[in-house]
Amino acid sequence: MTYKRKKYHCGDTHLKKRWRVRNRKKDLDEIDQDLKEENAEKLLNQKVDLDLPGAAQHYCLHCARYFIDEQALNDHFKTKVHKRRLKALELEPYTIEESERAAGHGSFKTATKRKIVSQNIEKSQTDEDGDAILEESPNKKKKIDDNDI
């Protein structure tokens, strides 16, 4: 019986760890810290950094990702990846107190669910009275009433 040939390169074991951790993103408990008001304000209003995509001006708090422009960020909010991350962030992160309760030091509490809402990046324009100004797209055809003529 012939065996399937292994397709591993010899001597690349020192590179495997680098491949695994190169694209590592923030964990859920780190993102939970970022969702707090003071940290979120800092992350959403960062100084211009030309080394980051979009000069660090378009950032998704929940996914900890930078985007090149507003359109890419808005498109990201509609993706499955972002929606899965919101679902994962609903449960409170695992804490030391919870691990002690699981080990028998205290009473067990079930994890509570939170309502996580996608970040609001819409910059609404208002006039002097505080009323919102809605922009119409230039390609949209306007309906003309017979009474207006």
Coordinates of C-alpha atoms in Angstrom, one line a residue:
M1 CA 0.0 0.0 0.0
T2 CA 1.4 3.4 -0.9
Y3 CA 1.2 6.3 1.4
K4 CA 0.3 9.8 0.4
R5 CA 3.4 12.0 0.2
K6 CA 3.6 14.7 2.8
K7 CA 3.7 18.1 1.3
Y8 CA 5.6 19.8 4.1
H9 CA 8.8 21.6 3.3
C10 CA 11.8 20.5 5.4
G11 CA 13.1 23.1 7.8
D12 CA 10.2 25.6 7.8
T13 CA 9.1 24.9 11.4
H14 CA 10.7 28.2 12.5
L15 CA 8.5 30.1 10.1
K16 CA 5.2 28.5 11.1
K17 CA 4.7 30.6 14.2
R18 CA 5.4 33.8 12.3
W19 CA 2.7 32.8 9.8
R20 CA 0.2 32.1 12.5
V21 CA 0.7 35.4 14.5
R22 CA 1.3 37.8 11.6
N23 CA -2.3 38.6 11.0
R24 CA -3.5 38.4 14.5
K25 CA -6.4 40.7 15.4
K26 CA -7.6 42.0 18.7
D27 CA -9.5 39.6 21.0
L28 CA -13.1 40.2 22.1
D29 CA -12.1 41.3 25.6
E30 CA -9.6 43.9 24.1
I31 CA -12.4 45.2 21.9
D32 CA -14.7 45.3 24.9
Q33 CA -12.2 47.7 26.5
D34 CA -12.2 49.8 23.3
L35 CA -16.0 50.1 23.4
K36 CA -16.0 52.1 26.6
E37 CA -16.8 55.8 26.1
E38 CA -13.4 57.3 26.8
N39 CA -11.5 54.7 24.6
A40 CA -14.1 54.8 21.8
E41 CA -13.8 58.6 21.6
K42 CA -10.1 58.4 21.2
L43 CA -10.2 55.7 18.5
L44 CA -12.9 57.4 16.5
N45 CA -11.2 60.8 16.6
Q46 CA -7.6 59.8 15.9
K47 CA -4.9 62.1 14.6
V48 CA -3.9 61.7 11.0
D49 CA -1.4 58.8 10.7
L50 CA -0.2 58.3 7.1
D51 CA 1.1 54.8 7.9
L52 CA -2.4 53.4 8.5
P53 CA -5.1 52.9 5.8
G54 CA -7.2 56.0 5.2
A55 CA -4.8 58.0 7.4
A56 CA -6.6 56.4 10.5
Q57 CA -9.7 58.4 9.9
H58 CA -12.1 55.5 9.1
Y59 CA -12.1 52.9 11.9
C60 CA -14.5 50.2 12.9
L61 CA -14.6 49.8 16.7
H62 CA -16.2 46.4 16.7
C63 CA -13.8 44.8 14.3
A64 CA -10.7 46.8 15.1
R65 CA -10.0 47.6 11.4
Y66 CA -9.1 50.7 9.5
F67 CA -10.6 51.5 6.1
I68 CA -9.4 53.6 3.2
D69 CA -12.5 55.8 2.9
E70 CA -16.1 56.3 4.2
Q71 CA -17.6 54.2 1.5
A72 CA -15.5 51.2 2.4
L73 CA -16.4 51.6 6.0
N74 CA -20.1 51.8 5.2
D75 CA -19.8 48.7 2.9
H76 CA -18.1 46.9 5.8
F77 CA -21.0 47.6 8.1
K78 CA -23.3 45.5 5.8
T79 CA -21.0 42.5 5.6
K80 CA -21.4 39.1 7.4
V81 CA -18.0 39.6 9.1
H82 CA -19.1 42.7 10.9
K83 CA -22.5 41.2 11.8
R84 CA -20.8 38.1 13.3
R85 CA -18.5 40.3 15.3
L86 CA -21.5 42.2 16.7
K87 CA -23.2 38.9 17.6
A88 CA -20.0 37.7 19.3
L89 CA -19.7 41.0 21.3
E90 CA -23.2 40.6 22.8
L91 CA -22.0 38.3 25.5
E92 CA -19.9 39.9 28.2
P93 CA -16.2 38.9 28.1
Y94 CA -14.9 36.1 30.3
T95 CA -13.5 37.6 33.6
I96 CA -11.3 36.4 36.4
E97 CA -14.3 36.5 38.8
E98 CA -16.2 34.2 36.4
S99 CA -13.4 31.7 36.3
E100 CA -13.2 31.7 40.1
R101 CA -17.0 31.0 40.3
A102 CA -16.5 28.2 37.8
A103 CA -13.8 26.7 40.1
G104 CA -16.2 26.7 43.0
H105 CA -15.4 30.0 44.7
G106 CA -18.8 31.7 44.7
S107 CA -22.2 31.2 43.1
F108 CA -22.6 30.6 39.4
K109 CA -24.1 33.4 37.3
T110 CA -25.1 33.0 33.6
A111 CA -23.5 35.3 31.1
T112 CA -25.6 38.4 30.4
K113 CA -26.4 39.5 26.9
R114 CA -25.9 43.1 25.9
K115 CA -27.4 45.1 23.0
I116 CA -24.5 46.0 20.7
V117 CA -25.4 48.5 18.0
S118 CA -23.2 49.3 15.0
Q119 CA -21.4 52.6 15.3
N120 CA -23.1 55.7 13.9
I121 CA -20.9 57.4 11.4
E122 CA -23.6 59.4 9.7
K123 CA -22.7 63.1 10.0
S124 CA -26.0 64.8 9.9
Q125 CA -26.1 68.3 8.6
T126 CA -28.4 70.8 10.3
D127 CA -29.5 74.3 9.6
E128 CA -29.9 77.2 12.0
D129 CA -33.1 75.9 13.5
G130 CA -31.5 72.5 14.2
D131 CA -33.6 70.7 11.5
A132 CA -31.8 68.0 9.6
I133 CA -30.9 68.7 6.0
L134 CA -31.4 65.7 3.7
E135 CA -29.4 65.6 0.5
E136 CA -31.0 64.3 -2.6
S137 CA -28.8 62.5 -5.2
P138 CA -28.4 64.4 -8.4
N139 CA -29.2 61.3 -10.5
K140 CA -32.6 60.8 -8.9
K141 CA -35.6 61.9 -11.0
K142 CA -38.0 64.2 -9.3
K143 CA -41.7 63.6 -9.6
I144 CA -43.6 66.6 -11.0
D145 CA -47.1 67.1 -9.9
D146 CA -49.7 68.6 -12.3
N147 CA -50.7 71.1 -9.6
D148 CA -47.2 72.6 -9.5
I149 CA -47.3 73.7 -13.2

